[in-house]
mmCIF file of C-alpha atoms and ligand atoms in Angstrom:
data_model
loop_
_atom_site.group_PDB
_atom_site.id
_atom_site.type_symbol
_atom_site.label_atom_id
_atom_site.label_comp_id
_atom_site.label_asym_id
_atom_site.label_seq_id
_atom_site.Cartn_x
_atom_site.Cartn_y
_atom_site.Cartn_z
ATOM 1 C CA UNK A 1 193.473 -10.676 -75.754
ATOM 2 C CA UNK A 2 193.806 -7.934 -74.209
ATOM 3 C CA UNK A 3 193.322 -6.837 -70.284
ATOM 4 C CA UNK A 4 191.138 -4.217 -69.143
ATOM 5 C CA UNK A 5 192.710 -1.885 -68.102
ATOM 6 C CA UNK A 6 196.348 -3.467 -69.100
ATOM 7 C CA UNK A 7 199.528 -1.409 -70.798
ATOM 8 C CA UNK A 8 198.992 -2.892 -74.292
ATOM 9 C CA UNK A 9 195.333 -2.219 -74.234
ATOM 10 C CA UNK A 10 195.999 1.606 -73.204
ATOM 11 C CA UNK A 11 198.460 1.702 -76.231
ATOM 12 C CA UNK A 12 196.168 0.254 -78.713
ATOM 13 C CA UNK A 13 193.685 2.902 -77.313
ATOM 14 C CA UNK A 14 196.542 5.182 -77.352
ATOM 15 C CA UNK A 15 197.033 4.886 -80.731
ATOM 16 C CA UNK A 16 193.708 5.764 -81.934
ATOM 17 C CA UNK A 17 193.169 8.322 -80.108
ATOM 18 C CA UNK A 18 196.511 9.862 -82.153
ATOM 19 C CA UNK A 19 195.378 8.746 -85.741
ATOM 20 C CA UNK A 20 192.713 12.251 -85.491
ATOM 21 C CA UNK A 21 194.370 14.296 -87.582
ATOM 22 C CA UNK A 22 196.431 12.295 -88.783
ATOM 23 C CA UNK A 23 195.302 8.893 -90.823
ATOM 24 C CA UNK A 24 192.112 7.602 -90.905
ATOM 25 C CA UNK A 25 190.711 5.249 -88.239
ATOM 26 C CA UNK A 26 189.634 1.771 -90.609
ATOM 27 C CA UNK A 27 186.254 -0.092 -88.022
ATOM 28 C CA UNK A 28 184.323 -2.733 -89.010
ATOM 29 C CA UNK A 29 181.636 -4.758 -87.537
ATOM 30 C CA UNK A 30 182.240 -8.312 -86.501
ATOM 31 C CA UNK A 31 179.860 -11.067 -85.696
ATOM 32 C CA UNK A 32 182.205 -14.270 -85.176
ATOM 33 C CA UNK A 33 185.538 -15.409 -85.264
ATOM 34 C CA UNK A 34 185.520 -16.424 -88.408
ATOM 35 C CA UNK A 35 184.497 -13.001 -90.319
ATOM 36 C CA UNK A 36 186.719 -11.441 -86.605
ATOM 37 C CA UNK A 37 189.974 -12.909 -87.927
ATOM 38 C CA UNK A 38 189.765 -11.946 -91.198
ATOM 39 C CA UNK A 39 188.841 -8.296 -90.607
ATOM 40 C CA UNK A 40 191.909 -7.100 -87.461
ATOM 41 C CA UNK A 41 195.022 -7.028 -89.569
ATOM 42 C CA UNK A 42 193.085 -4.151 -91.393
ATOM 43 C CA UNK A 43 191.316 -3.332 -88.937
ATOM 44 C CA UNK A 44 191.645 -0.675 -85.780
ATOM 45 C CA UNK A 45 188.859 -1.280 -84.259
ATOM 46 C CA UNK A 46 186.052 -4.007 -84.438
ATOM 47 C CA UNK A 47 182.453 -3.748 -83.260
ATOM 48 C CA UNK A 48 180.212 -6.447 -82.505
ATOM 49 C CA UNK A 49 177.079 -4.102 -83.522
ATOM 50 C CA UNK A 50 173.511 -4.752 -82.809
ATOM 51 C CA UNK A 51 172.839 -4.171 -85.509
ATOM 52 C CA UNK A 52 173.030 -8.498 -86.209
ATOM 53 C CA UNK A 53 170.180 -8.608 -85.214
ATOM 54 C CA UNK A 54 168.557 -8.022 -88.701
ATOM 55 C CA UNK A 55 171.627 -9.222 -90.642
ATOM 56 C CA UNK A 56 171.168 -11.864 -88.713
ATOM 57 C CA UNK A 57 168.584 -12.639 -87.262
ATOM 58 C CA UNK A 58 166.005 -10.364 -89.669
ATOM 59 C CA UNK A 59 165.053 -8.377 -86.813
ATOM 60 C CA UNK A 60 163.086 -5.515 -87.407
ATOM 61 C CA UNK A 61 164.756 -3.671 -84.780
ATOM 62 C CA UNK A 62 167.307 -3.800 -83.184
ATOM 63 C CA UNK A 63 165.161 -3.922 -79.631
ATOM 64 C CA UNK A 64 164.802 -7.127 -79.602
ATOM 65 C CA UNK A 65 168.726 -7.864 -79.695
ATOM 66 C CA UNK A 66 169.254 -8.928 -75.895
ATOM 67 C CA UNK A 67 172.106 -8.842 -73.955
ATOM 68 C CA UNK A 68 172.548 -12.930 -74.096
ATOM 69 C CA UNK A 69 172.730 -12.639 -77.534
ATOM 70 C CA UNK A 70 175.752 -10.232 -77.866
ATOM 71 C CA UNK A 71 177.351 -11.903 -75.393
ATOM 72 C CA UNK A 72 177.158 -15.686 -77.346
ATOM 73 C CA UNK A 73 178.166 -14.037 -80.403
ATOM 74 C CA UNK A 74 180.945 -11.247 -78.351
ATOM 75 C CA UNK A 75 182.826 -14.331 -77.501
ATOM 76 C CA UNK A 76 183.614 -15.997 -80.454
ATOM 77 C CA UNK A 77 184.390 -12.402 -82.009
ATOM 78 C CA UNK A 78 186.881 -12.508 -78.698
ATOM 79 C CA UNK A 79 188.911 -15.672 -80.272
ATOM 80 C CA UNK A 80 189.271 -13.965 -83.539
ATOM 81 C CA UNK A 81 190.854 -10.881 -83.035
ATOM 82 C CA UNK A 82 194.632 -10.168 -82.332
ATOM 83 C CA UNK A 83 195.343 -6.861 -82.133
ATOM 84 C CA UNK A 84 192.892 -4.602 -82.807
ATOM 85 C CA UNK A 85 190.201 -2.993 -80.355
ATOM 86 C CA UNK A 86 187.158 -5.167 -79.414
ATOM 87 C CA UNK A 87 183.770 -2.659 -78.690
ATOM 88 C CA UNK A 88 180.544 -4.147 -78.252
ATOM 89 C CA UNK A 89 177.586 -2.602 -78.043
ATOM 90 C CA UNK A 90 174.819 -2.531 -75.092
ATOM 91 C CA UNK A 91 171.679 -3.507 -76.691
ATOM 92 C CA UNK A 92 168.423 -1.123 -76.024
ATOM 93 C CA UNK A 93 167.299 -1.352 -71.819
ATOM 94 C CA UNK A 94 170.564 -2.397 -70.663
ATOM 95 C CA UNK A 95 171.979 1.351 -69.659
ATOM 96 C CA UNK A 96 168.274 2.787 -68.644
ATOM 97 C CA UNK A 97 169.599 3.776 -66.227
ATOM 98 C CA UNK A 98 173.054 4.634 -64.052
ATOM 99 C CA UNK A 99 173.134 0.819 -61.939
ATOM 100 C CA UNK A 100 171.651 -0.813 -64.208
ATOM 101 C CA UNK A 101 174.274 0.003 -67.122
ATOM 102 C CA UNK A 102 177.444 -0.386 -65.202
ATOM 103 C CA UNK A 103 175.880 -3.866 -64.050
ATOM 104 C CA UNK A 104 175.324 -4.843 -67.645
ATOM 105 C CA UNK A 105 178.798 -2.478 -68.975
ATOM 106 C CA UNK A 106 180.327 -5.151 -66.467
ATOM 107 C CA UNK A 107 179.174 -8.138 -66.991
ATOM 108 C CA UNK A 108 179.941 -7.814 -71.184
ATOM 109 C CA UNK A 109 183.159 -6.512 -70.294
ATOM 110 C CA UNK A 110 183.761 -10.156 -68.228
ATOM 111 C CA UNK A 111 182.357 -12.626 -69.609
ATOM 112 C CA UNK A 112 183.294 -11.333 -73.582
ATOM 113 C CA UNK A 113 187.016 -9.933 -72.486
ATOM 114 C CA UNK A 114 185.597 -7.087 -74.587
ATOM 115 C CA UNK A 115 188.092 -3.062 -74.610
ATOM 116 C CA UNK A 116 184.931 -1.038 -74.503
ATOM 117 C CA UNK A 117 181.560 -1.249 -74.265
ATOM 118 C CA UNK A 118 179.660 1.345 -77.310
ATOM 119 C CA UNK A 119 176.345 3.005 -76.233
ATOM 120 C CA UNK A 120 173.859 5.389 -78.430
ATOM 121 C CA UNK A 121 173.208 8.588 -76.908
ATOM 122 C CA UNK A 122 173.947 11.583 -75.459
ATOM 123 C CA UNK A 123 172.046 14.048 -72.514
ATOM 124 C CA UNK A 124 169.589 10.966 -71.577
ATOM 125 C CA UNK A 125 172.823 8.181 -71.668
ATOM 126 C CA UNK A 126 175.400 10.799 -69.476
ATOM 127 C CA UNK A 127 175.873 10.220 -66.192
ATOM 128 C CA UNK A 128 175.712 6.324 -67.312
ATOM 129 C CA UNK A 129 178.912 7.180 -69.317
ATOM 130 C CA UNK A 130 180.492 8.837 -66.500
ATOM 131 C CA UNK A 131 179.672 6.056 -64.073
ATOM 132 C CA UNK A 132 180.843 3.379 -66.645
ATOM 133 C CA UNK A 133 184.180 5.612 -67.375
ATOM 134 C CA UNK A 134 184.622 5.982 -63.400
ATOM 135 C CA UNK A 135 184.607 1.976 -62.978
ATOM 136 C CA UNK A 136 187.906 2.023 -65.381
ATOM 137 C CA UNK A 137 185.260 0.709 -68.415
ATOM 138 C CA UNK A 138 185.838 2.385 -72.014
ATOM 139 C CA UNK A 139 182.737 3.409 -73.894
ATOM 140 C CA UNK A 140 182.338 5.021 -77.216
ATOM 141 C CA UNK A 141 179.160 7.252 -78.115
ATOM 142 C CA UNK A 142 176.703 6.740 -80.955
ATOM 143 C CA UNK A 143 174.954 9.705 -82.262
ATOM 144 C CA UNK A 144 173.325 11.113 -85.506
ATOM 145 C CA UNK A 145 170.556 8.340 -86.360
ATOM 146 C CA UNK A 146 170.314 5.617 -83.297
ATOM 147 C CA UNK A 147 169.212 2.096 -84.346
ATOM 148 C CA UNK A 148 167.690 2.187 -80.995
ATOM 149 C CA UNK A 149 164.930 4.230 -80.769
ATOM 150 C CA UNK A 150 164.966 5.717 -84.117
ATOM 151 C CA UNK A 151 161.015 6.606 -85.403
ATOM 152 C CA UNK A 152 163.003 6.447 -89.019
ATOM 153 C CA UNK A 153 166.097 5.748 -91.024
ATOM 154 C CA UNK A 154 166.137 9.529 -91.940
ATOM 155 C CA UNK A 155 169.895 11.767 -91.980
ATOM 156 C CA UNK A 156 170.119 13.556 -88.935
ATOM 157 C CA UNK A 157 171.250 17.676 -88.614
ATOM 158 C CA UNK A 158 169.500 19.272 -91.571
ATOM 159 C CA UNK A 159 166.780 21.365 -89.027
ATOM 160 C CA UNK A 160 169.093 24.124 -87.091
ATOM 161 C CA UNK A 161 167.790 22.721 -83.968
ATOM 162 C CA UNK A 162 168.682 19.320 -84.694
ATOM 163 C CA UNK A 163 172.722 20.365 -85.639
ATOM 164 C CA UNK A 164 172.838 22.415 -82.121
ATOM 165 C CA UNK A 165 171.799 19.512 -80.002
ATOM 166 C CA UNK A 166 173.111 17.445 -81.683
ATOM 167 C CA UNK A 167 176.681 19.562 -81.602
ATOM 168 C CA UNK A 168 175.839 20.072 -77.890
ATOM 169 C CA UNK A 169 175.570 16.483 -77.233
ATOM 170 C CA UNK A 170 179.245 15.500 -78.804
ATOM 171 C CA UNK A 171 180.515 17.303 -76.248
ATOM 172 C CA UNK A 172 178.520 16.102 -73.687
ATOM 173 C CA UNK A 173 179.998 13.104 -74.778
ATOM 174 C CA UNK A 174 183.215 14.345 -75.104
ATOM 175 C CA UNK A 175 183.174 15.258 -71.781
ATOM 176 C CA UNK A 176 181.528 12.243 -69.800
ATOM 177 C CA UNK A 177 184.952 10.960 -71.230
ATOM 178 C CA UNK A 178 183.979 8.916 -74.261
ATOM 179 C CA UNK A 179 187.052 7.958 -76.317
ATOM 180 C CA UNK A 180 185.278 7.913 -79.368
ATOM 181 C CA UNK A 181 181.884 9.198 -81.101
ATOM 182 C CA UNK A 182 180.656 7.105 -84.145
ATOM 183 C CA UNK A 183 178.022 9.294 -86.077
ATOM 184 C CA UNK A 184 175.372 7.115 -87.690
ATOM 185 C CA UNK A 185 173.920 10.373 -91.341
ATOM 186 C CA UNK A 186 175.024 12.888 -89.745
ATOM 187 C CA UNK A 187 174.425 15.245 -93.024
ATOM 188 C CA UNK A 188 178.470 16.173 -94.133
ATOM 189 C CA UNK A 189 178.818 20.023 -92.562
ATOM 190 C CA UNK A 190 177.584 18.955 -88.757
ATOM 191 C CA UNK A 191 179.811 15.429 -88.740
ATOM 192 C CA UNK A 192 182.541 18.059 -90.590
ATOM 193 C CA UNK A 193 182.399 20.768 -87.176
ATOM 194 C CA UNK A 194 181.759 17.802 -85.116
ATOM 195 C CA UNK A 195 185.104 16.699 -85.988
ATOM 196 C CA UNK A 196 186.742 19.608 -85.795
ATOM 197 C CA UNK A 197 185.389 20.729 -82.428
ATOM 198 C CA UNK A 198 185.749 18.052 -80.972
ATOM 199 C CA UNK A 199 189.148 16.025 -79.670
ATOM 200 C CA UNK A 200 188.656 12.880 -79.572
ATOM 201 C CA UNK A 201 187.662 10.387 -82.695
ATOM 202 C CA UNK A 202 184.887 10.763 -84.877
ATOM 203 C CA UNK A 203 183.488 7.589 -85.907
ATOM 204 C CA UNK A 204 181.018 8.307 -89.326
ATOM 205 C CA UNK A 205 178.627 5.852 -91.743
ATOM 206 C CA UNK A 206 176.694 7.248 -93.860
ATOM 207 C CA UNK A 207 178.967 10.932 -92.547
ATOM 208 C CA UNK A 208 180.433 11.785 -95.075
ATOM 209 C CA UNK A 209 184.542 11.502 -95.252
ATOM 210 C CA UNK A 210 185.507 14.579 -92.544
ATOM 211 C CA UNK A 211 185.261 11.811 -89.531
ATOM 212 C CA UNK A 212 188.542 10.577 -88.228
ATOM 213 C CA UNK A 213 187.312 6.880 -89.333
ATOM 214 C CA UNK A 214 184.972 5.424 -91.044
ATOM 215 C CA UNK A 215 182.350 2.403 -89.616
ATOM 216 C CA UNK A 216 180.917 -0.175 -92.199
ATOM 217 C CA UNK A 217 178.032 -3.693 -91.388
ATOM 218 C CA UNK A 218 181.057 -6.427 -93.302
ATOM 219 C CA UNK A 219 178.629 -8.057 -94.348
ATOM 220 C CA UNK A 220 176.851 -5.253 -96.527
ATOM 221 C CA UNK A 221 180.185 -4.706 -97.610
ATOM 222 C CA UNK A 222 181.418 -8.132 -98.851
ATOM 223 C CA UNK A 223 177.856 -8.359 -100.290
ATOM 224 C CA UNK A 224 176.397 -11.497 -98.036
ATOM 225 C CA UNK A 225 174.074 -9.330 -96.549
ATOM 226 C CA UNK A 226 171.333 -7.898 -99.098
ATOM 227 C CA UNK A 227 170.550 -4.029 -97.914
ATOM 228 C CA UNK A 228 169.888 -0.773 -100.604
ATOM 229 C CA UNK A 229 170.946 1.981 -99.018
ATOM 230 C CA UNK A 230 173.164 5.029 -99.651
ATOM 231 C CA UNK A 231 175.680 4.946 -97.148
ATOM 232 C CA UNK A 232 176.711 1.419 -97.674
ATOM 233 C CA UNK A 233 179.072 0.497 -100.659
ATOM 234 C CA UNK A 234 179.418 -3.319 -101.989
ATOM 235 C CA UNK A 235 182.687 -3.878 -102.298
ATOM 236 C CA UNK A 236 182.446 -7.788 -102.951
ATOM 237 C CA UNK A 237 179.703 -9.963 -104.117
ATOM 238 C CA UNK A 238 180.383 -12.888 -101.771
ATOM 239 C CA UNK A 239 177.029 -14.021 -102.184
ATOM 240 C CA UNK A 240 178.284 -14.640 -106.312
ATOM 241 C CA UNK A 241 181.312 -17.194 -104.643
ATOM 242 C CA UNK A 242 179.056 -18.756 -101.616
ATOM 243 C CA UNK A 243 176.843 -20.103 -105.157
ATOM 244 C CA UNK A 244 179.459 -20.705 -107.363
ATOM 245 C CA UNK A 245 181.327 -22.889 -104.064
ATOM 246 C CA UNK A 246 178.520 -24.679 -103.199
ATOM 247 C CA UNK A 247 176.977 -25.779 -106.843
ATOM 248 C CA UNK A 248 180.275 -27.406 -107.606
ATOM 249 C CA UNK A 249 179.859 -28.821 -104.472
ATOM 250 C CA UNK A 250 176.478 -29.956 -105.696
ATOM 251 C CA UNK A 251 177.211 -31.060 -109.020
ATOM 252 C CA UNK A 252 180.018 -33.037 -108.321
ATOM 253 C CA UNK A 253 178.512 -34.958 -105.625
ATOM 254 C CA UNK A 254 175.434 -35.943 -108.021
ATOM 255 C CA UNK A 255 178.125 -36.770 -110.957
ATOM 256 C CA UNK A 256 180.073 -38.703 -107.980
ATOM 257 C CA UNK A 257 183.367 -36.833 -108.549
ATOM 258 C CA UNK A 258 183.497 -36.074 -104.683
ATOM 259 C CA UNK A 259 184.871 -37.610 -101.970
ATOM 260 C CA UNK A 260 188.262 -38.727 -104.385
ATOM 261 C CA UNK A 261 190.531 -40.859 -102.893
ATOM 262 C CA UNK A 262 192.577 -38.827 -101.214
ATOM 263 C CA UNK A 263 188.852 -37.202 -99.886
ATOM 264 C CA UNK A 264 188.664 -40.825 -97.907
ATOM 265 C CA UNK A 265 189.819 -43.032 -95.396
HETATM 266 O O1 KIV B 301 175.572 -2.332 -84.669
HETATM 267 C C1 KIV B 301 176.538 -1.120 -85.597
HETATM 268 O O2 KIV B 301 176.905 -2.637 -86.231
HETATM 269 C C2 KIV B 301 176.673 -0.269 -85.395
HETATM 270 C C3 KIV B 301 177.070 -0.184 -86.476
HETATM 271 C C4 KIV B 301 176.158 0.378 -87.433
HETATM 272 C C5 KIV B 301 178.358 1.623 -86.397
HETATM 273 O O3 KIV B 301 176.124 0.958 -84.769
#
């Protein structure tokens, strides 16, 4: 566990920052200890994303995810992480102004012992981000498609006005002090420009290979969550493997092949 503001935590953060323009930053989501344990070794950042609302709870939007849900999952994830930076999403309506944001960020940091929080938005959250950072809470930004407020999930940055706004907001977040920015479904050229124009790393999801790092929802890439969107690559079909193990168990129980003597007391 990295202690807030500790030397170890600062060195993990510095290592991530230094990867910009050198090597890619690996970020994946975890909602529980078991997955966190597996991915920790291979990640720079483990994100407890509020995507758990749709992935685990079948919510139509992340708006329904509460602070308590995020805290309980984060406590579990914390137990599985030894070396990665652990970032927790602040859920919808928990940072509508600076004082609300600070109160809730402090609660998340204190109870879950995470290393940083992630907030969605640009201009609207500028003061909140500054307040958190002033209070020694590291913040990750999130621009492009913002699931907590999105009306649709169309890619962002194709229109000239959108391009200008997102680039401006990326610079604003950098100025506020975020250590990195997630770019979700941001058009390729814009993602490339933002990555070139800011000094902190960008982490892309559906935002091209020009970002400094990539993030995916782990359940999507292992095929545990059945989702078909352009930016997800399914690296494994774990559902098939789980099904096969369950069927083997069922058949062995029915045929009285399990449990054997070695499984019995
Ligand atoms: O909630 C989440 O998992 C996220 C990532 C997809 C970036 O915000």
